[in-house]
Coordinates of C-alpha atoms and ligand atoms in Angstrom, one line a residue:
Chain A
X1 CA 0.0 0.0 0.0
X2 CA 2.8 2.4 1.0
X3 CA 4.5 2.2 -2.3
X4 CA 1.7 3.9 -4.0
X5 CA 2.5 7.2 -5.7
X6 CA -1.1 8.4 -6.0
X7 CA -3.1 8.8 -2.8
X8 CA -6.7 7.7 -2.6
X9 CA -8.0 11.3 -2.6
X10 CA -6.2 12.5 -5.6
X11 CA -6.4 9.2 -7.5
X12 CA -9.8 9.8 -8.9
X13 CA -9.1 13.2 -10.3
X14 CA -5.8 12.0 -11.7
X15 CA -7.4 9.2 -13.6
X16 CA -10.2 11.4 -14.9
X17 CA -7.5 13.8 -16.1
X18 CA -5.7 10.9 -17.6
X19 CA -8.8 9.9 -19.5
X20 CA -9.3 13.4 -20.8
X21 CA -5.7 13.7 -21.7
X22 CA -5.5 10.3 -23.3
X23 CA -8.2 11.1 -25.8
X24 CA -6.3 14.1 -26.9
X25 CA -3.5 12.7 -29.2
X26 CA -0.1 13.8 -28.2
X27 CA -0.9 14.4 -24.5
X28 CA -0.1 10.9 -23.3
X29 CA 3.5 11.1 -22.3
X30 CA 3.0 13.8 -19.7
X31 CA 0.0 12.1 -18.1
X32 CA 1.9 8.8 -17.8
X33 CA 4.9 10.5 -16.3
X34 CA 2.7 12.0 -13.6
X35 CA 1.7 8.7 -12.0
X36 CA 4.5 6.5 -12.8
X37 CA 5.4 3.9 -10.2
X38 CA 4.1 0.9 -8.3
X39 CA 0.4 0.6 -7.5
X40 CA -0.1 -2.7 -5.7
X41 CA -2.2 -5.5 -7.1
X42 CA -5.1 -6.0 -4.6
X43 CA -8.5 -5.7 -6.1
X44 CA -8.9 -2.5 -4.2
X45 CA -5.7 -1.2 -5.8
X46 CA -7.0 -2.0 -9.3
X47 CA -10.5 -0.6 -8.6
X48 CA -9.0 2.6 -7.3
X49 CA -8.8 3.6 -11.0
X50 CA -11.0 1.1 -12.7
X51 CA -14.1 1.8 -10.7
X52 CA -14.4 5.2 -12.4
X53 CA -17.1 5.1 -14.9
X54 CA -15.3 7.4 -17.3
X55 CA -12.1 5.4 -17.4
X56 CA -11.2 4.4 -20.9
X57 CA -8.8 5.0 -23.7
X58 CA -8.8 5.3 -27.4
X59 CA -7.2 2.3 -29.1
X60 CA -4.5 3.8 -31.3
X61 CA -4.9 1.1 -33.9
X62 CA -8.6 1.0 -34.4
X63 CA -9.5 4.4 -33.0
X64 CA -12.3 2.8 -30.9
X65 CA -12.9 4.0 -27.3
X66 CA -12.2 1.1 -25.0
X67 CA -14.2 1.1 -21.7
X68 CA -11.9 0.2 -18.8
X69 CA -14.5 0.7 -16.0
X70 CA -15.4 -2.1 -13.6
X71 CA -18.2 -1.7 -11.2
X72 CA -16.7 -3.0 -8.0
X73 CA -20.0 -3.8 -6.3
X74 CA -21.4 -5.6 -9.3
X75 CA -18.1 -7.5 -9.6
X76 CA -18.3 -8.5 -5.9
X77 CA -21.7 -10.1 -6.5
X78 CA -20.6 -11.8 -9.8
X79 CA -19.7 -15.4 -10.3
X80 CA -16.0 -14.3 -10.2
X81 CA -16.5 -12.0 -7.2
X82 CA -14.2 -14.1 -5.0
X83 CA -11.3 -13.9 -7.4
X84 CA -8.4 -11.5 -7.5
X85 CA -8.2 -9.4 -10.6
X86 CA -4.7 -10.7 -11.3
X87 CA -6.0 -14.3 -11.2
X88 CA -7.2 -13.7 -14.7
X89 CA -5.3 -10.6 -15.7
X90 CA -1.9 -12.1 -15.3
X91 CA 1.3 -10.0 -15.6
X92 CA 2.8 -7.1 -13.9
X93 CA -0.3 -4.9 -13.6
X94 CA 1.2 -3.5 -10.4
X95 CA 3.2 -1.1 -12.7
X96 CA 1.8 2.0 -14.1
X97 CA 1.8 2.5 -16.9
X98 CA 0.9 -1.2 -17.3
X99 CA 3.7 -2.8 -19.4
X100 CA 2.9 -3.2 -23.1
X101 CA 3.5 -6.9 -22.8
X102 CA 0.5 -7.5 -20.5
X103 CA -2.0 -5.4 -22.5
X104 CA -4.5 -6.7 -25.0
X105 CA -4.6 -10.2 -23.5
X106 CA -7.3 -12.4 -24.9
X107 CA -8.9 -14.1 -21.9
X108 CA -10.7 -17.3 -22.7
X109 CA -13.2 -18.8 -20.4
X110 CA -13.0 -22.4 -21.5
X111 CA -9.3 -22.6 -21.0
X112 CA -9.6 -21.5 -17.4
X113 CA -12.8 -23.3 -16.5
X114 CA -11.7 -26.6 -18.0
X115 CA -8.7 -26.7 -15.7
X116 CA -10.7 -26.0 -12.6
X117 CA -11.0 -28.6 -9.9
X118 CA -13.6 -31.2 -10.9
X119 CA -14.4 -29.2 -14.0
X120 CA -15.0 -32.4 -15.9
X121 CA -17.3 -33.7 -13.2
X122 CA -19.9 -31.0 -13.9
X123 CA -23.1 -32.2 -15.5
X124 CA -22.7 -29.5 -18.1
X125 CA -19.0 -29.1 -18.9
X126 CA -17.3 -26.1 -20.5
X127 CA -16.2 -28.5 -23.3
X128 CA -19.9 -29.1 -24.1
X129 CA -20.5 -25.4 -24.1
X130 CA -17.6 -24.9 -26.5
X131 CA -19.0 -27.5 -28.8
X132 CA -22.5 -26.1 -28.7
X133 CA -21.3 -22.6 -29.2
X134 CA -19.3 -23.6 -32.3
X135 CA -22.7 -24.5 -33.9
X136 CA -24.4 -21.4 -32.7
X137 CA -25.7 -18.7 -35.1
X138 CA -23.4 -16.3 -33.2
X139 CA -20.4 -18.4 -34.3
X140 CA -21.4 -19.3 -37.8
X141 CA -23.1 -16.2 -39.0
X142 CA -21.4 -14.2 -41.8
X143 CA -22.7 -10.9 -40.4
X144 CA -19.9 -8.5 -39.6
X145 CA -21.6 -7.8 -36.3
X146 CA -21.0 -11.4 -35.2
X147 CA -17.3 -11.2 -36.1
X148 CA -15.0 -12.3 -33.2
X149 CA -18.1 -13.3 -31.1
X150 CA -16.8 -14.8 -27.9
X151 CA -18.2 -15.7 -24.4
X152 CA -17.7 -12.1 -23.2
X153 CA -20.2 -10.7 -25.6
X154 CA -23.0 -12.1 -23.4
X155 CA -21.2 -13.0 -20.2
X156 CA -19.5 -9.9 -18.8
X157 CA -17.0 -11.6 -16.6
X158 CA -17.1 -8.7 -14.2
X159 CA -20.8 -8.9 -13.7
X160 CA -22.2 -12.2 -14.8
X161 CA -23.8 -14.5 -12.3
X162 CA -25.5 -17.8 -12.8
X163 CA -29.2 -18.1 -12.1
X164 CA -29.7 -19.9 -8.9
X165 CA -32.3 -22.3 -7.5
X166 CA -34.9 -20.4 -5.7
X167 CA -34.3 -17.1 -7.5
X168 CA -37.7 -15.7 -8.7
X169 CA -38.4 -16.9 -12.2
X170 CA -39.4 -13.5 -13.4
X171 CA -36.0 -12.1 -12.3
X172 CA -34.1 -14.9 -14.2
X173 CA -36.2 -14.2 -17.3
X174 CA -35.6 -10.5 -17.1
X175 CA -31.8 -10.8 -16.6
X176 CA -31.5 -13.4 -19.3
X177 CA -33.5 -11.5 -21.9
X178 CA -31.6 -8.3 -21.1
X179 CA -28.5 -9.9 -22.4
X180 CA -30.0 -10.7 -25.7
X181 CA -31.8 -7.4 -26.0
X182 CA -28.7 -5.4 -25.3
X183 CA -27.6 -6.3 -28.9
X184 CA -30.9 -7.2 -30.5
X185 CA -32.3 -3.8 -29.9
X186 CA -34.7 -3.8 -32.9
X187 CA -36.8 -6.5 -31.2
X188 CA -37.9 -3.8 -28.7
X189 CA -39.1 -1.5 -31.4
X190 CA -42.9 -1.3 -31.0
X191 CA -43.2 -1.5 -34.8
X192 CA -41.1 -4.6 -35.0
X193 CA -42.9 -7.4 -36.7
X194 CA -40.7 -10.1 -35.1
X195 CA -42.6 -12.5 -32.9
X196 CA -45.9 -11.2 -34.1
X197 CA -47.0 -14.7 -34.7
X198 CA -46.7 -15.4 -31.0
X199 CA -50.0 -15.1 -29.1
X200 CA -49.7 -12.8 -26.1
X201 CA -46.2 -11.8 -27.2
X202 CA -45.5 -9.5 -24.3
X203 CA -46.6 -12.0 -21.8
X204 CA -44.3 -14.6 -23.3
X205 CA -41.4 -12.1 -23.0
X206 CA -42.1 -11.6 -19.4
X207 CA -42.4 -15.3 -18.6
X208 CA -39.9 -17.2 -20.7
X209 CA -36.3 -16.6 -21.8
X210 CA -35.4 -15.9 -25.4
X211 CA -33.2 -18.9 -25.0
X212 CA -36.0 -21.2 -24.2
X213 CA -37.2 -21.1 -27.8
X214 CA -34.1 -20.1 -29.5
X215 CA -32.0 -23.1 -28.6
X216 CA -32.6 -26.8 -29.5
X217 CA -34.3 -29.1 -27.0
X218 CA -31.9 -30.5 -24.5
X219 CA -32.1 -33.7 -22.4
X220 CA -34.1 -33.4 -19.2
X221 CA -32.1 -32.0 -16.4
X222 CA -29.7 -30.2 -18.7
X223 CA -29.7 -26.4 -18.9
X224 CA -30.4 -24.5 -22.2
X225 CA -27.9 -25.2 -24.9
X226 CA -25.3 -22.6 -26.0
X227 CA -26.2 -23.4 -29.5
X228 CA -28.3 -20.3 -30.2
X229 CA -30.5 -21.0 -33.2
X230 CA -31.2 -18.7 -36.2
X231 CA -34.7 -17.2 -36.1
X232 CA -35.9 -19.6 -38.8
X233 CA -34.6 -22.7 -37.0
X234 CA -36.1 -21.7 -33.6
X235 CA -38.9 -23.3 -31.8
X236 CA -42.3 -22.5 -33.2
X237 CA -44.2 -25.4 -31.6
X238 CA -46.4 -24.1 -28.8
X239 CA -46.8 -27.7 -27.5
X240 CA -43.2 -27.8 -26.5
X241 CA -44.2 -25.7 -23.5
X242 CA -47.9 -25.8 -23.4
X243 CA -48.3 -29.5 -22.8
X244 CA -48.0 -32.2 -20.2
X245 CA -44.2 -32.5 -20.6
X246 CA -43.3 -28.9 -21.2
X247 CA -39.8 -29.9 -22.2
X248 CA -38.6 -26.4 -23.0
X249 CA -39.9 -24.9 -19.9
X250 CA -38.5 -27.6 -17.7
X251 CA -35.1 -26.0 -18.1
X252 CA -36.4 -22.7 -16.7
X253 CA -38.3 -24.3 -13.9
X254 CA -35.3 -26.3 -12.7
X255 CA -34.5 -23.2 -10.8
X256 CA -37.5 -23.8 -8.6
X257 CA -37.1 -26.7 -6.3
X258 CA -37.9 -28.0 -2.9
X259 CA -35.7 -25.3 -1.4
X260 CA -38.0 -22.8 -3.0
X261 CA -40.8 -24.1 -0.9
X262 CA -39.0 -25.0 2.2
X263 CA -38.5 -22.8 5.2
X264 CA -40.4 -19.7 6.1
X265 CA -43.2 -18.4 4.0
X266 CA -44.2 -21.7 2.5
X267 CA -47.8 -20.6 2.4
X268 CA -47.1 -17.5 0.4
X269 CA -44.9 -19.5 -1.9
X270 CA -47.8 -21.8 -2.4
X271 CA -50.2 -19.0 -3.1
X272 CA -47.9 -17.1 -5.5
X273 CA -46.3 -20.2 -7.0
X274 CA -45.4 -19.9 -10.7
X275 CA -45.6 -23.6 -11.7
X276 CA -48.8 -23.3 -13.6
X277 CA -48.3 -23.1 -17.4
X278 CA -51.4 -22.4 -19.5
X279 CA -52.2 -25.5 -21.4
X280 CA -50.5 -28.0 -19.1
X281 CA -53.9 -29.0 -17.8
X282 CA -55.4 -28.6 -21.3
X283 CA -56.9 -31.8 -22.6
X284 CA -59.2 -31.3 -25.6
X285 CA -60.9 -34.6 -24.7
X286 CA -61.7 -33.7 -21.1
X287 CA -62.7 -30.1 -22.1
X288 CA -65.1 -31.5 -24.8
X289 CA -66.5 -34.1 -22.4
X290 CA -66.8 -31.7 -19.4
X291 CA -68.3 -28.8 -21.3
X292 CA -70.5 -31.2 -23.4
X293 CA -71.9 -32.9 -20.4
X294 CA -72.5 -29.6 -18.6
X295 CA -74.2 -28.1 -21.7
X296 CA -76.4 -31.2 -22.0
X297 CA -77.3 -31.1 -18.4
X298 CA -78.2 -27.5 -18.7
X299 CA -80.6 -28.3 -21.5
X300 CA -82.2 -31.2 -19.6
X301 CA -82.6 -28.9 -16.5
X302 CA -84.2 -26.2 -18.7
X303 CA -86.6 -28.7 -20.2
X304 CA -87.4 -30.1 -16.8
X305 CA -88.1 -26.7 -15.5
X306 CA -90.3 -25.9 -18.4
X307 CA -92.2 -29.2 -17.9
X308 CA -92.7 -28.3 -14.2
X309 CA -94.0 -24.9 -15.2
X310 CA -96.5 -26.4 -17.6
X311 CA -97.7 -28.8 -14.9
X312 CA -98.1 -25.8 -12.5
X313 CA -100.1 -23.9 -15.1
X314 CA -102.4 -26.9 -15.6
X315 CA -103.0 -27.2 -11.9
X316 CA -103.9 -23.5 -11.7
X317 CA -106.3 -23.8 -14.6
X318 CA -107.9 -26.9 -13.0
X319 CA -108.4 -25.0 -9.8
X320 CA -109.9 -21.9 -11.3
Chain B
X1 CA -98.1 -24.4 8.5
X2 CA -95.0 -26.1 9.9
X3 CA -91.6 -24.7 10.7
X4 CA -88.5 -26.7 11.5
X5 CA -85.1 -25.3 12.4
X6 CA -82.9 -27.5 10.2
X7 CA -79.9 -25.3 9.2
X8 CA -78.0 -24.0 12.2
X9 CA -76.1 -20.8 11.9
X10 CA -72.6 -22.4 11.4
X11 CA -73.9 -24.5 8.6
X12 CA -75.5 -21.6 6.8
X13 CA -72.3 -19.6 7.3
X14 CA -70.2 -22.4 5.9
X15 CA -72.6 -23.0 3.0
X16 CA -72.7 -19.5 1.7
X17 CA -69.0 -18.9 2.1
X18 CA -68.4 -22.2 0.4
X19 CA -70.8 -21.2 -2.4
X20 CA -69.1 -17.8 -2.9
X21 CA -65.6 -19.4 -2.9
X22 CA -66.9 -21.9 -5.4
X23 CA -68.0 -19.2 -7.8
X24 CA -64.7 -17.5 -7.4
X25 CA -62.8 -20.7 -8.0
X26 CA -64.9 -21.4 -11.1
X27 CA -64.2 -18.0 -12.6
X28 CA -60.5 -17.9 -11.8
X29 CA -60.1 -21.5 -12.7
X30 CA -61.6 -21.0 -16.1
X31 CA -59.4 -17.9 -16.5
X32 CA -56.3 -20.0 -15.9
X33 CA -57.4 -22.9 -17.9
X34 CA -58.4 -21.1 -21.0
X35 CA -55.8 -18.3 -20.8
X36 CA -56.9 -14.8 -21.0
X37 CA -59.9 -13.8 -23.0
X38 CA -62.5 -11.1 -23.2
X39 CA -64.4 -11.8 -19.9
X40 CA -61.7 -13.8 -18.1
X41 CA -59.5 -12.5 -15.3
X42 CA -55.8 -11.6 -16.1
X43 CA -53.7 -14.7 -15.6
X44 CA -51.4 -13.6 -12.8
X45 CA -54.3 -12.3 -10.7
X46 CA -56.3 -15.4 -11.4
X47 CA -53.5 -17.6 -10.1
X48 CA -53.2 -15.7 -6.8
X49 CA -57.0 -15.5 -6.3
X50 CA -57.6 -19.1 -7.2
X51 CA -54.8 -20.4 -4.8
X52 CA -56.1 -18.2 -2.0
X53 CA -59.7 -19.2 -2.5
X54 CA -58.7 -22.9 -2.7
X55 CA -56.9 -22.7 0.6
X56 CA -60.0 -21.0 2.2
X57 CA -62.2 -23.6 0.7
X58 CA -60.0 -26.3 2.3
X59 CA -60.4 -24.6 5.7
X60 CA -64.2 -24.4 5.1
X61 CA -64.4 -28.1 4.2
X62 CA -62.5 -29.0 7.4
X63 CA -65.0 -26.9 9.3
X64 CA -67.9 -28.7 7.6
X65 CA -66.6 -32.1 8.5
X66 CA -65.9 -31.1 12.1
X67 CA -69.3 -29.5 12.4
X68 CA -71.0 -32.6 11.2
X69 CA -69.0 -34.8 13.5
X70 CA -69.7 -32.7 16.6
X71 CA -73.3 -31.5 16.1
X72 CA -76.7 -33.0 15.3
X73 CA -76.5 -32.0 11.7
X74 CA -74.3 -35.1 11.1
X75 CA -77.3 -37.4 11.5
X76 CA -78.7 -36.2 8.1
X77 CA -75.6 -37.8 6.5
X78 CA -76.1 -41.2 7.9
X79 CA -77.6 -43.6 5.4
X80 CA -80.5 -45.7 6.6
X81 CA -80.3 -48.9 4.7
X82 CA -83.8 -50.3 5.2
X83 CA -85.8 -49.5 2.1
X84 CA -82.9 -47.6 0.7
X85 CA -83.2 -48.8 -2.9
X86 CA -87.0 -48.4 -2.9
X87 CA -86.7 -44.8 -1.7
X88 CA -84.2 -44.1 -4.3
X89 CA -86.5 -45.4 -7.1
X90 CA -89.5 -43.6 -5.7
X91 CA -87.5 -40.3 -5.5
X92 CA -86.1 -40.8 -9.0
X93 CA -89.5 -41.6 -10.5
X94 CA -90.9 -38.5 -8.8
X95 CA -88.3 -36.2 -10.5
X96 CA -88.7 -38.0 -13.8
X97 CA -92.5 -38.3 -13.9
X98 CA -94.5 -37.4 -10.8
X99 CA -93.3 -33.9 -10.6
X100 CA -94.9 -33.2 -14.1
X101 CA -98.2 -34.7 -12.9
X102 CA -98.4 -32.6 -9.8
X103 CA -98.1 -35.7 -7.7
X104 CA -97.4 -35.1 -4.0
X105 CA -93.7 -35.1 -2.9
X106 CA -92.8 -38.7 -1.9
X107 CA -90.5 -37.4 0.8
X108 CA -91.4 -35.4 3.8
X109 CA -88.8 -33.2 5.6
X110 CA -88.5 -33.9 9.3
X111 CA -86.1 -33.2 12.1
X112 CA -84.7 -36.7 11.8
X113 CA -84.1 -36.4 8.0
X114 CA -84.1 -33.3 6.0
X115 CA -82.7 -34.8 2.8
X116 CA -84.5 -37.1 0.4
X117 CA -82.4 -40.2 -0.5
X118 CA -81.1 -38.8 -3.8
X119 CA -80.2 -35.5 -2.2
X120 CA -78.5 -37.3 0.7
X121 CA -76.5 -39.5 -1.7
X122 CA -75.4 -36.5 -3.8
X123 CA -74.4 -34.4 -0.8
X124 CA -72.5 -37.4 0.7
X125 CA -70.7 -38.0 -2.6
X126 CA -69.8 -34.4 -3.1
X127 CA -68.8 -33.5 0.4
X128 CA -67.0 -36.7 1.3
X129 CA -65.9 -37.8 -2.2
X130 CA -65.4 -35.2 -4.8
X131 CA -64.6 -32.3 -2.5
X132 CA -61.7 -33.9 -0.6
X133 CA -60.3 -35.3 -3.9
X134 CA -60.5 -31.8 -5.5
X135 CA -58.9 -30.3 -2.5
X136 CA -56.1 -32.9 -2.5
X137 CA -55.4 -32.4 -6.2
X138 CA -55.4 -28.6 -5.6
X139 CA -52.8 -28.9 -2.9
X140 CA -50.8 -31.2 -5.0
X141 CA -50.6 -28.4 -7.6
X142 CA -49.5 -25.9 -4.9
X143 CA -46.7 -28.2 -4.0
X144 CA -46.0 -29.6 -7.4
X145 CA -42.3 -29.0 -7.1
X146 CA -42.2 -31.6 -4.3
X147 CA -43.9 -34.2 -6.4
X148 CA -41.8 -37.0 -8.0
X149 CA -41.0 -36.4 -11.7
X150 CA -43.3 -39.2 -12.8
X151 CA -46.1 -41.3 -11.3
X152 CA -46.9 -44.7 -12.9
X153 CA -44.7 -43.6 -15.8
X154 CA -46.7 -40.4 -16.5
X155 CA -45.6 -36.9 -15.6
X156 CA -47.0 -36.4 -12.2
X157 CA -47.9 -32.7 -12.5
X158 CA -49.9 -33.7 -15.6
X159 CA -51.7 -36.4 -13.7
X160 CA -52.6 -33.9 -11.0
X161 CA -53.8 -31.5 -13.6
X162 CA -56.0 -34.0 -15.2
X163 CA -57.5 -35.1 -11.9
X164 CA -58.1 -31.5 -10.8
X165 CA -59.7 -30.7 -14.1
X166 CA -62.0 -33.7 -14.1
X167 CA -63.0 -33.1 -10.5
X168 CA -63.7 -29.5 -11.2
X169 CA -65.9 -30.3 -14.2
X170 CA -67.8 -32.8 -12.0
X171 CA -68.3 -30.3 -9.3
X172 CA -69.5 -27.6 -11.7
X173 CA -72.0 -30.2 -12.9
X174 CA -73.1 -30.8 -9.3
X175 CA -73.5 -27.1 -8.7
X176 CA -75.8 -26.8 -11.8
X177 CA -78.0 -29.7 -10.7
X178 CA -77.9 -28.5 -7.1
X179 CA -79.1 -25.0 -7.9
X180 CA -81.9 -26.5 -9.9
X181 CA -82.9 -29.2 -7.5
X182 CA -83.2 -26.8 -4.6
X183 CA -86.1 -25.2 -6.5
X184 CA -88.1 -28.5 -6.3
X185 CA -89.1 -28.1 -2.6
X186 CA -92.7 -27.4 -1.5
X187 CA -92.4 -24.2 -3.4
X188 CA -89.6 -22.9 -5.7
X189 CA -88.0 -20.9 -2.8
X190 CA -88.8 -23.1 0.2
X191 CA -85.3 -24.6 0.3
X192 CA -83.5 -21.4 -0.5
X193 CA -85.3 -19.6 2.3
X194 CA -84.5 -22.5 4.6
X195 CA -80.8 -22.1 3.8
X196 CA -80.9 -18.4 4.4
X197 CA -83.1 -18.3 7.6
X198 CA -82.4 -21.7 9.0
X199 CA -86.1 -22.5 9.1
X200 CA -87.8 -25.0 6.8
X201 CA -91.3 -23.6 6.4
X202 CA -94.1 -25.1 4.5
X203 CA -96.6 -22.3 4.7
X204 CA -97.3 -21.0 1.3
X205 CA -101.0 -21.5 0.7
X206 CA -100.9 -19.7 -2.7
X207 CA -99.1 -22.8 -4.2
X208 CA -101.4 -25.6 -5.0
X209 CA -98.5 -28.0 -4.8
X210 CA -98.1 -27.2 -1.2
X211 CA -101.7 -28.1 -0.4
X212 CA -101.3 -31.5 -2.0
X213 CA -97.9 -32.2 -0.6
X214 CA -99.1 -31.6 2.9
X215 CA -101.8 -34.1 2.8
Ligands
HEM401 C1 -74.6 -20.4 -5.5 C2 -74.6 -21.6 -5.3 C3 -75.4 -22.4 -4.3 C4 -76.8 -22.3 -4.0 C5 -77.7 -21.2 -4.4 C6 -77.0 -23.3 -3.0 C7 -78.3 -23.5 -2.4 C8 -78.5 -24.4 -1.4 C9 -79.7 -24.6 -0.7 C10 -81.0 -23.7 -0.9 C11 -79.6 -25.6 0.2 C12 -80.7 -26.1 1.2 C13 -81.5 -27.2 0.5 C14 -80.9 -28.5 0.9 O1 -80.6 -28.8 2.1 O2 -80.9 -29.3 0.0 C15 -78.3 -26.1 0.1 C16 -77.8 -27.2 0.8 C17 -76.5 -27.7 0.6 N1 -75.6 -27.2 -0.3 FE1 -75.8 -25.7 -1.6 N2 -75.9 -24.1 -2.8 C18 -74.9 -23.5 -3.6 C19 -73.6 -24.0 -3.7 C20 -73.2 -25.1 -3.1 C21 -71.9 -25.7 -3.3 C22 -70.8 -25.1 -4.2 C23 -71.8 -26.8 -2.5 C24 -70.6 -27.8 -2.3 C25 -69.6 -27.9 -3.1 C26 -73.0 -26.9 -1.8 C27 -73.3 -28.0 -0.9 C28 -74.5 -28.0 -0.2 C29 -74.7 -29.0 0.9 C30 -73.7 -30.1 1.3 C31 -75.9 -28.8 1.4 C32 -76.6 -29.5 2.6 C33 -76.1 -28.9 3.8 C34 -76.8 -29.4 5.0 O3 -78.0 -29.1 5.3 O4 -76.1 -30.2 5.8 N3 -73.8 -25.9 -2.2 N4 -77.6 -25.4 -0.9

């Protein structure tokens, strides 16, 4: 800590200045000179600069602005929240300016996750994810927008967190769809004709994930595949959810389990439970039988009542 | 004129709360089953209301059973075997023929027995057969995540759903017939007034049927 050149108080302003200066070509050397030295490599040390929302630089090769901001709180809650920055960002980041050699690293999830303890014991391995992704429309599309598509396009390693058992379904759906919609913005356009075939389109968007229809069916107990399907290959079959097996939805509802109902508030969980899918209890045969018998009975009762009324009239006429 | 106090206060309270809950359950159940449509309730609201009404209906049913075990009302649910089949036939024939011929009611309400045999059988079947099964299947829905994946090789939630649906249709059928049959007392409203006031009165001289039935 003591070997830091910049103090906590001035660090923010310095870095902001650095950003401003860095976007002005030619101003760089002075800015670097101002904070040269050792910084420390705790997450707190890194975040001292990187937590600033305006931190970024213009890539001299492409001219693109590169965002270098990391939200410390969000990171703390993410799947990687327990890790040190330097666990992934290897190299001498304790130096500022960070040495050229450590910059521009391409971090690859599968490489790391495959090495993890018991990684191959997982029901859903990263190898499988890699294979599925290779077939995904994101990987095979010719669109320039899909160029260089990697895990990080969807899974921000500083923020991503897996859905958990017991988490409200609506929240899982919202977070999942937000990922897709952050690129597929046109879908949100009220004049968009996409999904118009879908009855109760907005209701579907609130209750199921894009992924539930836009990935192939997976084996029971497996999560959704990473093989995202092109629109034309996606699931158009209502019965995949609205039926007794609800195979597509099973993957979403795996997040509900006994733990969801256990413990305090079981009654409210029971009252507000989300397990009912329209159509699951649909049976054309039972509906036809039920409504048919009820309709017939109604007719018989009306006829019976009418017969009674006539008998009553007859009785009154006899009396008078 | 005769007046018998046959429907104690707790029974009437149970009955009308039960009837109200039943109507709510039918409406919200249809809303869930058929999805939203013009006159149906929005799905999310329907789920919550249906679940709540179902839980209240369960409490009511327990109250009904306890009430009949601990008070005199229970005796009306005891089947008297002697002449049972004969009474059934006579009552059935009355509804199918006699009633159109202004024949007198074959059954006479008394403190010992307020239901005719058909009525008794249907109430027994509904309150101790269909209702508990409906309630059980409803609770199985509420705790469907705790059910095994399959039962007898079929998806268990689907089995529960089919049972609940069938029972619901049967009980709607009961309600229809029930609402009609209660108009076949001495007068059209004799039974309804009895269930509201507690008193079974046969005192309406304007109805010719009453005169005959009282003979
Ligand atoms: C709006 C709907 C309903 C109306 C207008 C209605 C009306 C009546 C009337 C007038 C009686 C007294 C006549 C008799 O004892 O037979 C009665 C009794 C009875 N009703 Fe209903 N009812 C309705 C709904 C229901 C429902 C939904 C159930 C059960 C699921 C039910 C179960 C019974 C039972 C068990 C009795 C006999 C109670 C006793 O005396 O021990 N009713 N109902």
